[in-house]
Amino acid sequence: MSVLTTAPSATAASHRRPRVRLSWLVGLGLVLAALNLRTAVTSLGPVLDQVSGALGMSGVVAGLLTTLPVLCFAVFGSVTPWLARRLGEHRLLLGALLLLGTGLLARVMTDSSVVFLAASVVALSGGAIGNVLIPALIKRHFPQRAATMTTVYATALAVGTMLAAAATVPIERAAGDWHVALGVWAALAAVAAIPWLALSRSEPERFSGRERAGTRALVRNRLAWAVTGYFGTQSLVAYVMFGWLPQLLQDRGYTDGQAGLSMAVFTALGIPVSLAVPVLAARVTGRRPMVAGLGLLYLVGLSGMLWAPVSALWVFVMLTGVAMGSFPLALTLFALRTRTAEATQALSAFAQSVGYLIAGAGPLAVGVLYSATGGWTLPFTLLFAVVAAHILTGWYAAGDRYLEDEPA
């Protein structure tokens, strides 16, 4: 009798153990992958002057380097679902990390600006694929803990972004060579590939590709466009801040050192915000108050940066940094607004591909308006309009609805 009662539980426990080990391995792999997705972008900026000088880059080529991330995120992100159907999600993420590491290594082993550009495209393609795949993998492997794992993902992404930006210059000074400072991030990508090398043997079942959430269907889907608009407008404001905030602060009266410190704190705020927002989004019954609250913080922060006294300027910079919590909220919506991992992947690809194209126009438009007027009133008028669109699209996207249920 005792054998009959204990054997099933022992069998169940033996089945649970491999699943638990797999979950831990997937979780570790997602964290390590997320740490790498922005290193190709944020490690280059601090040493761009040295790189362009050493490789004899023209101003046009250096400018193209700063535009490559959004272009690669849009182009390679759009083909990720197609690649996943043919290669499998685990193997594709392994390939993405290998592309990232190979590109990072190749661009420090050349003295040609053309090869450096090509290697950067290779590295950025890996980051773009990871951007789209990870939300779908979270939905597939952690369907009941999607918000919690999105918190982990968004936080790791923020840490990796800040780490590459903050550590590259000290490494360059210690080594006396920008090649080492950029090449070291290839080693981090190699470490991140190890769990996915093991996971490539346990590939999830591939889907047929006949699901309703294909690209053509998403083009006609209002919710898909709302999530895309919310993600794209947030990214536009973020890229404008990353590109133009130091110049704005200096024009308002900050020294170079004060502007740099403010930018560092602004970027570092992404870590605690990324920890808090997805968890809060999972616990509240409605996300629309979060959309409205973060949008209001944007409006207050941007208004203060434009009109507040210089002594209070830092307060409004920090408020805008907290408002950047709309980025992890947008990532959370990929999973919360879909029922299946396939739909999450399709929505992630669509929203990020179109959204990054929207974002790429922001810094250019602000630069044109700033150059034409010599001031910040007109550029900020554009930003206020973008934030208004951000709130409107977010309001629709945060409603209690699912992508698969939306009328085409």
Short mmCIF file of C-alpha atoms in Angstrom, two decimals:
data_model
loop_
_atom_site.label_atom_id
_atom_site.label_comp_id
_atom_site.label_asym_id
_atom_site.label_seq_id
_atom_site.Cartn_x
_atom_site.Cartn_y
_atom_site.Cartn_z
CA MET A 1 0.00 0.00 0.00
CA SER A 2 2.78 2.35 0.89
CA VAL A 3 4.47 1.61 -2.42
CA LEU A 4 1.31 2.53 -4.30
CA THR A 5 0.98 5.84 -2.46
CA THR A 6 4.60 6.92 -2.62
CA ALA A 7 5.57 5.86 -6.13
CA PRO A 8 3.39 8.43 -7.96
CA SER A 9 4.67 11.27 -5.79
CA ALA A 10 8.24 10.14 -6.36
CA THR A 11 7.60 10.01 -10.11
CA ALA A 12 5.99 13.46 -10.05
CA ALA A 13 8.91 14.85 -8.08
CA SER A 14 11.38 13.35 -10.54
CA HIS A 15 9.48 15.06 -13.38
CA ARG A 16 9.38 18.36 -11.55
CA ARG A 17 13.11 18.48 -10.93
CA PRO A 18 14.12 18.70 -14.63
CA ARG A 19 11.48 21.40 -15.18
CA VAL A 20 12.80 23.40 -12.22
CA ARG A 21 16.37 23.05 -13.46
CA LEU A 22 15.28 24.12 -16.94
CA SER A 23 13.48 27.17 -15.55
CA TRP A 24 16.55 28.21 -13.59
CA LEU A 25 18.78 27.77 -16.64
CA VAL A 26 16.38 29.77 -18.85
CA GLY A 27 16.17 32.50 -16.21
CA LEU A 28 19.96 32.72 -15.94
CA GLY A 29 20.25 32.75 -19.72
CA LEU A 30 17.71 35.57 -20.04
CA VAL A 31 19.52 37.71 -17.46
CA LEU A 32 22.92 37.21 -19.11
CA ALA A 33 21.48 37.90 -22.55
CA ALA A 34 19.74 41.07 -21.37
CA LEU A 35 22.99 42.39 -19.91
CA ASN A 36 24.47 42.27 -23.43
CA LEU A 37 21.74 43.73 -25.63
CA ARG A 38 22.93 47.37 -25.42
CA THR A 39 26.69 46.97 -24.96
CA ALA A 40 27.38 47.47 -28.67
CA VAL A 41 25.53 50.80 -28.46
CA THR A 42 26.53 52.39 -25.16
CA SER A 43 30.17 51.26 -25.09
CA LEU A 44 30.97 53.15 -28.29
CA GLY A 45 29.72 56.64 -27.43
CA PRO A 46 32.26 57.43 -24.68
CA VAL A 47 35.24 56.62 -26.97
CA LEU A 48 33.74 57.64 -30.31
CA ASP A 49 36.21 60.53 -30.72
CA GLN A 50 39.20 58.20 -30.30
CA VAL A 51 37.72 55.60 -32.63
CA SER A 52 36.82 58.08 -35.36
CA GLY A 53 40.25 59.69 -35.12
CA ALA A 54 42.13 56.40 -35.23
CA LEU A 55 40.14 55.06 -38.18
CA GLY A 56 40.00 58.36 -40.06
CA MET A 57 36.22 58.49 -40.05
CA SER A 58 34.48 61.40 -41.68
CA GLY A 59 31.70 63.24 -39.88
CA VAL A 60 29.18 61.47 -42.08
CA VAL A 61 30.47 58.01 -41.12
CA ALA A 62 30.58 58.92 -37.42
CA GLY A 63 27.01 60.20 -37.69
CA LEU A 64 25.95 56.99 -39.39
CA LEU A 65 27.40 55.03 -36.46
CA THR A 66 25.08 56.85 -34.06
CA THR A 67 22.06 56.11 -36.31
CA LEU A 68 22.87 52.42 -36.90
CA PRO A 69 21.29 51.12 -33.65
CA VAL A 70 17.72 52.20 -34.43
CA LEU A 71 18.05 51.10 -38.06
CA CYS A 72 19.38 47.66 -37.10
CA PHE A 73 16.82 47.24 -34.33
CA ALA A 74 14.06 47.98 -36.83
CA VAL A 75 15.33 45.86 -39.75
CA PHE A 76 16.60 42.77 -37.93
CA GLY A 77 13.82 42.88 -35.35
CA SER A 78 11.23 42.62 -38.11
CA VAL A 79 12.61 39.30 -39.44
CA THR A 80 13.09 37.68 -36.03
CA PRO A 81 9.72 35.80 -35.97
CA TRP A 82 10.50 34.33 -39.41
CA LEU A 83 13.95 33.23 -38.21
CA ALA A 84 12.51 31.78 -35.00
CA ARG A 85 10.07 29.62 -36.94
CA ARG A 86 12.90 28.11 -38.95
CA LEU A 87 15.70 27.85 -36.40
CA GLY A 88 13.88 27.62 -33.07
CA GLU A 89 13.87 30.27 -30.34
CA HIS A 90 16.67 28.86 -28.19
CA ARG A 91 19.02 28.30 -31.11
CA LEU A 92 18.21 31.71 -32.54
CA LEU A 93 19.04 33.48 -29.28
CA LEU A 94 22.30 31.51 -29.12
CA GLY A 95 23.03 32.66 -32.67
CA ALA A 96 22.15 36.24 -31.76
CA LEU A 97 24.64 36.27 -28.89
CA LEU A 98 27.31 34.76 -31.14
CA LEU A 99 26.63 37.47 -33.73
CA LEU A 100 26.87 40.09 -31.01
CA GLY A 101 30.17 38.77 -29.69
CA THR A 102 31.64 38.26 -33.16
CA GLY A 103 30.73 41.78 -34.24
CA LEU A 104 32.15 43.30 -31.04
CA LEU A 105 35.39 41.41 -31.49
CA ALA A 106 35.70 42.10 -35.22
CA ARG A 107 35.34 45.85 -34.91
CA VAL A 108 38.39 46.12 -32.63
CA MET A 109 40.55 44.04 -34.99
CA THR A 110 40.40 46.36 -37.98
CA ASP A 111 41.85 49.68 -39.04
CA SER A 112 39.18 50.24 -41.69
CA SER A 113 36.16 52.41 -40.97
CA VAL A 114 34.10 50.42 -43.50
CA VAL A 115 34.88 47.12 -41.76
CA PHE A 116 34.18 48.75 -38.40
CA LEU A 117 30.73 49.79 -39.68
CA ALA A 118 30.04 46.30 -41.04
CA ALA A 119 31.13 44.69 -37.75
CA SER A 120 28.88 47.08 -35.85
CA VAL A 121 25.94 45.97 -38.01
CA VAL A 122 26.73 42.33 -37.14
CA ALA A 123 26.86 43.12 -33.42
CA LEU A 124 23.69 45.22 -33.51
CA SER A 125 21.83 42.53 -35.43
CA GLY A 126 22.38 40.19 -32.48
CA GLY A 127 21.03 42.79 -30.09
CA ALA A 128 18.01 43.41 -32.31
CA ILE A 129 17.10 39.72 -32.43
CA GLY A 130 17.45 39.46 -28.65
CA ASN A 131 15.16 42.48 -28.17
CA VAL A 132 12.32 40.62 -29.90
CA LEU A 133 12.99 37.08 -28.69
CA ILE A 134 13.29 37.65 -24.96
CA PRO A 135 9.71 38.89 -24.32
CA ALA A 136 8.41 35.83 -26.20
CA LEU A 137 10.66 33.48 -24.23
CA ILE A 138 9.42 35.02 -20.99
CA LYS A 139 5.83 34.43 -22.08
CA ARG A 140 6.61 30.84 -23.11
CA HIS A 141 8.63 29.72 -20.10
CA PHE A 142 7.09 31.89 -17.36
CA PRO A 143 3.45 32.45 -18.38
CA GLN A 144 2.28 32.90 -14.77
CA ARG A 145 5.22 35.12 -13.82
CA ALA A 146 5.58 37.19 -16.97
CA ALA A 147 5.56 40.53 -15.12
CA THR A 148 8.13 39.36 -12.58
CA MET A 149 10.46 38.06 -15.27
CA THR A 150 9.95 41.23 -17.30
CA THR A 151 11.13 43.10 -14.20
CA VAL A 152 14.26 40.95 -14.13
CA TYR A 153 14.76 41.43 -17.87
CA ALA A 154 14.25 45.21 -17.85
CA THR A 155 16.53 45.62 -14.82
CA ALA A 156 19.30 43.54 -16.38
CA LEU A 157 18.92 45.54 -19.59
CA ALA A 158 19.27 48.80 -17.64
CA VAL A 159 22.30 47.50 -15.72
CA GLY A 160 24.03 46.38 -18.91
CA THR A 161 23.28 49.69 -20.59
CA MET A 162 24.72 51.71 -17.72
CA LEU A 163 27.68 49.37 -17.16
CA ALA A 164 28.89 49.62 -20.76
CA ALA A 165 28.50 53.41 -20.73
CA ALA A 166 30.21 53.91 -17.37
CA ALA A 167 33.02 51.33 -17.53
CA THR A 168 34.33 51.79 -21.08
CA VAL A 169 36.34 54.97 -20.39
CA PRO A 170 37.97 53.66 -17.16
CA ILE A 171 38.93 50.47 -19.00
CA GLU A 172 40.34 52.54 -21.88
CA ARG A 173 42.40 54.64 -19.48
CA ALA A 174 43.67 51.62 -17.57
CA ALA A 175 44.61 49.73 -20.75
CA GLY A 176 45.70 52.80 -22.68
CA ASP A 177 43.87 51.45 -25.72
CA TRP A 178 40.29 51.85 -26.96
CA HIS A 179 40.52 48.44 -28.65
CA VAL A 180 40.61 46.74 -25.26
CA ALA A 181 37.84 48.96 -23.89
CA LEU A 182 35.49 47.94 -26.70
CA GLY A 183 36.67 44.36 -27.13
CA VAL A 184 36.11 43.36 -23.50
CA TRP A 185 32.35 43.34 -24.08
CA ALA A 186 32.76 40.45 -26.52
CA ALA A 187 33.83 38.30 -23.56
CA LEU A 188 30.57 39.12 -21.76
CA ALA A 189 28.61 38.00 -24.83
CA ALA A 190 30.56 34.73 -24.90
CA VAL A 191 29.64 34.06 -21.26
CA ALA A 192 25.98 34.81 -22.02
CA ALA A 193 25.98 32.25 -24.83
CA ILE A 194 26.91 29.35 -22.53
CA PRO A 195 23.42 28.68 -21.05
CA TRP A 196 21.84 28.89 -24.51
CA LEU A 197 24.35 26.41 -25.86
CA ALA A 198 22.97 23.93 -23.33
CA LEU A 199 19.37 25.02 -23.95
CA SER A 200 19.68 24.55 -27.71
CA ARG A 201 19.04 20.83 -27.09
CA SER A 202 15.66 21.53 -25.45
CA GLU A 203 14.09 23.62 -28.17
CA PRO A 204 10.39 24.51 -27.62
CA GLU A 205 7.93 23.19 -30.19
CA ARG A 206 7.92 25.47 -33.20
CA PHE A 207 4.67 27.05 -34.25
CA SER A 208 3.22 26.69 -37.72
CA GLY A 209 3.20 30.35 -38.71
CA ARG A 210 -0.52 30.28 -39.50
CA GLU A 211 -1.46 32.15 -36.31
CA ARG A 212 -3.66 35.20 -36.48
CA ALA A 213 -0.85 37.44 -35.24
CA GLY A 214 1.07 37.54 -38.51
CA THR A 215 2.57 40.79 -39.74
CA ARG A 216 -0.26 41.47 -42.20
CA ALA A 217 -2.84 40.96 -39.47
CA LEU A 218 -0.96 43.28 -37.09
CA VAL A 219 -0.95 46.08 -39.66
CA ARG A 220 -4.76 46.02 -39.44
CA ASN A 221 -4.87 45.60 -35.65
CA ARG A 222 -5.65 48.67 -33.53
CA LEU A 223 -4.11 47.25 -30.37
CA ALA A 224 -0.88 46.42 -32.20
CA TRP A 225 -0.65 50.02 -33.42
CA ALA A 226 -1.45 51.37 -29.96
CA VAL A 227 1.33 49.30 -28.34
CA THR A 228 3.66 50.30 -31.19
CA GLY A 229 2.79 53.98 -30.74
CA TYR A 230 3.36 53.78 -27.00
CA PHE A 231 6.71 52.02 -27.41
CA GLY A 232 7.83 54.24 -30.30
CA THR A 233 6.99 57.58 -28.68
CA GLN A 234 8.71 56.52 -25.45
CA SER A 235 11.80 55.49 -27.38
CA LEU A 236 11.77 58.78 -29.30
CA VAL A 237 11.79 60.83 -26.09
CA ALA A 238 14.48 58.56 -24.63
CA TYR A 239 16.79 58.90 -27.64
CA VAL A 240 16.31 62.67 -27.64
CA MET A 241 17.24 62.82 -23.96
CA PHE A 242 20.28 60.59 -24.41
CA GLY A 243 21.45 62.65 -27.37
CA TRP A 244 20.54 66.20 -26.39
CA LEU A 245 20.15 66.46 -22.60
CA PRO A 246 23.81 67.45 -21.95
CA GLN A 247 23.56 70.25 -24.55
CA LEU A 248 20.29 71.49 -23.07
CA LEU A 249 21.73 71.58 -19.55
CA GLN A 250 24.82 73.45 -20.72
CA ASP A 251 22.67 75.97 -22.57
CA ARG A 252 20.67 76.48 -19.37
CA GLY A 253 23.88 77.25 -17.41
CA TYR A 254 25.36 73.94 -16.27
CA THR A 255 29.07 73.25 -16.59
CA ASP A 256 30.30 70.24 -18.55
CA GLY A 257 30.87 68.37 -15.30
CA GLN A 258 27.41 69.17 -13.93
CA ALA A 259 25.77 68.15 -17.20
CA GLY A 260 27.72 64.88 -17.26
CA LEU A 261 26.82 64.07 -13.65
CA SER A 262 23.15 64.83 -14.29
CA MET A 263 23.22 62.55 -17.34
CA ALA A 264 24.81 59.75 -15.31
CA VAL A 265 22.16 59.98 -12.59
CA PHE A 266 19.42 60.24 -15.22
CA THR A 267 20.64 56.99 -16.79
CA ALA A 268 21.12 55.24 -13.43
CA LEU A 269 17.49 55.93 -12.49
CA GLY A 270 16.54 53.32 -15.08
CA ILE A 271 17.61 50.53 -12.70
CA PRO A 272 15.23 51.17 -9.75
CA VAL A 273 12.47 52.25 -12.12
CA SER A 274 12.85 49.01 -14.10
CA LEU A 275 12.56 47.09 -10.85
CA ALA A 276 9.37 48.83 -9.74
CA VAL A 277 7.22 49.41 -12.83
CA PRO A 278 6.61 45.84 -14.14
CA VAL A 279 5.83 44.54 -10.64
CA LEU A 280 3.37 47.38 -10.09
CA ALA A 281 1.83 46.79 -13.53
CA ALA A 282 1.21 43.14 -12.61
CA ARG A 283 -0.40 43.95 -9.27
CA VAL A 284 -2.77 46.78 -10.14
CA THR A 285 -6.13 45.97 -11.67
CA GLY A 286 -5.83 48.68 -14.33
CA ARG A 287 -2.72 50.06 -16.01
CA ARG A 288 -4.27 53.24 -17.36
CA PRO A 289 -3.50 55.24 -14.18
CA MET A 290 0.15 54.23 -14.61
CA VAL A 291 0.12 55.42 -18.23
CA ALA A 292 -1.43 58.73 -17.20
CA GLY A 293 0.88 59.16 -14.19
CA LEU A 294 4.07 58.52 -16.14
CA GLY A 295 2.83 60.77 -18.95
CA LEU A 296 2.16 63.57 -16.45
CA LEU A 297 5.69 63.16 -15.08
CA TYR A 298 7.01 63.60 -18.61
CA LEU A 299 5.05 66.83 -19.06
CA VAL A 300 6.13 68.24 -15.68
CA GLY A 301 9.74 67.19 -16.16
CA LEU A 302 10.08 68.58 -19.67
CA SER A 303 8.34 71.82 -18.68
CA GLY A 304 10.74 72.27 -15.78
CA MET A 305 13.79 71.56 -17.93
CA LEU A 306 12.65 74.32 -20.27
CA TRP A 307 11.44 76.98 -17.83
CA ALA A 308 12.50 76.20 -14.22
CA PRO A 309 15.27 78.19 -12.50
CA VAL A 310 18.72 76.71 -12.93
CA SER A 311 18.92 75.91 -9.21
CA ALA A 312 15.88 73.60 -9.51
CA LEU A 313 16.75 72.13 -12.89
CA TRP A 314 18.06 68.84 -11.50
CA VAL A 315 14.67 68.08 -9.91
CA PHE A 316 12.94 68.09 -13.28
CA VAL A 317 15.70 66.06 -14.89
CA MET A 318 15.10 63.39 -12.26
CA LEU A 319 11.32 63.54 -12.75
CA THR A 320 11.85 62.91 -16.46
CA GLY A 321 14.15 60.02 -15.58
CA VAL A 322 11.41 58.43 -13.46
CA ALA A 323 8.94 58.96 -16.33
CA MET A 324 11.21 56.72 -18.42
CA GLY A 325 9.47 53.92 -16.53
CA SER A 326 7.15 53.87 -19.52
CA PHE A 327 9.84 51.76 -21.25
CA PRO A 328 9.59 48.73 -18.92
CA LEU A 329 5.81 49.26 -18.90
CA ALA A 330 5.80 48.99 -22.71
CA LEU A 331 7.87 45.79 -22.49
CA THR A 332 5.37 44.40 -19.97
CA LEU A 333 2.48 45.12 -22.34
CA PHE A 334 3.97 42.77 -24.95
CA ALA A 335 3.14 39.86 -22.64
CA LEU A 336 0.08 41.28 -20.87
CA ARG A 337 -1.78 42.08 -24.09
CA THR A 338 -1.25 38.66 -25.71
CA ARG A 339 -2.37 35.13 -24.87
CA THR A 340 0.45 33.08 -26.43
CA ALA A 341 4.21 33.23 -26.81
CA GLU A 342 3.79 33.35 -30.60
CA ALA A 343 1.57 36.42 -30.40
CA THR A 344 3.99 38.02 -27.91
CA GLN A 345 6.85 37.49 -30.34
CA ALA A 346 4.87 38.89 -33.28
CA LEU A 347 3.77 41.95 -31.29
CA SER A 348 7.29 42.48 -29.95
CA ALA A 349 8.74 42.35 -33.47
CA PHE A 350 6.11 44.66 -34.95
CA ALA A 351 6.18 47.21 -32.12
CA GLN A 352 9.95 47.36 -31.89
CA SER A 353 10.60 47.47 -35.64
CA VAL A 354 8.16 50.30 -36.31
CA GLY A 355 8.80 51.90 -32.94
CA TYR A 356 12.54 52.23 -33.42
CA LEU A 357 11.97 53.82 -36.83
CA ILE A 358 9.76 56.38 -35.07
CA ALA A 359 12.42 56.85 -32.41
CA GLY A 360 15.19 57.36 -34.94
CA ALA A 361 13.48 60.46 -36.33
CA GLY A 362 13.42 62.16 -32.93
CA PRO A 363 17.05 63.22 -32.38
CA LEU A 364 17.33 64.32 -36.03
CA ALA A 365 14.15 66.41 -35.86
CA VAL A 366 15.20 68.02 -32.58
CA GLY A 367 18.64 68.78 -34.02
CA VAL A 368 17.14 70.45 -37.08
CA LEU A 369 14.75 72.55 -35.01
CA TYR A 370 17.48 73.50 -32.53
CA SER A 371 19.86 74.53 -35.32
CA ALA A 372 17.16 76.50 -37.11
CA THR A 373 15.97 78.46 -34.06
CA GLY A 374 19.01 78.49 -31.78
CA GLY A 375 16.78 77.64 -28.82
CA TRP A 376 14.74 74.92 -27.18
CA THR A 377 11.17 76.20 -27.37
CA LEU A 378 10.33 74.67 -30.75
CA PRO A 379 12.11 71.34 -30.07
CA PHE A 380 10.22 71.02 -26.78
CA THR A 381 6.94 71.87 -28.48
CA LEU A 382 7.58 68.79 -30.63
CA LEU A 383 8.32 66.73 -27.51
CA PHE A 384 5.09 67.87 -25.83
CA ALA A 385 3.16 66.70 -28.90
CA VAL A 386 4.97 63.36 -28.81
CA VAL A 387 4.14 62.91 -25.11
CA ALA A 388 0.47 63.65 -25.86
CA ALA A 389 0.50 60.88 -28.48
CA HIS A 390 2.34 58.70 -25.97
CA ILE A 391 -0.46 59.07 -23.42
CA LEU A 392 -3.24 58.52 -25.96
CA THR A 393 -1.74 55.35 -27.44
CA GLY A 394 -0.82 54.06 -23.99
CA TRP A 395 -4.37 54.64 -22.74
CA TYR A 396 -5.74 52.35 -25.46
CA ALA A 397 -2.93 49.78 -25.09
CA ALA A 398 -3.43 49.56 -21.31
CA GLY A 399 -7.10 48.64 -21.62
CA ASP A 400 -8.32 45.17 -20.69
CA ARG A 401 -8.03 43.57 -24.12
CA TYR A 402 -5.92 41.02 -25.99
CA LEU A 403 -4.28 41.15 -29.38
CA GLU A 404 -5.93 37.93 -30.55
CA ASP A 405 -9.41 39.29 -29.72
CA GLU A 406 -9.08 42.59 -31.56
CA PRO A 407 -11.08 42.96 -34.80
CA ALA A 408 -8.86 43.09 -37.87
#
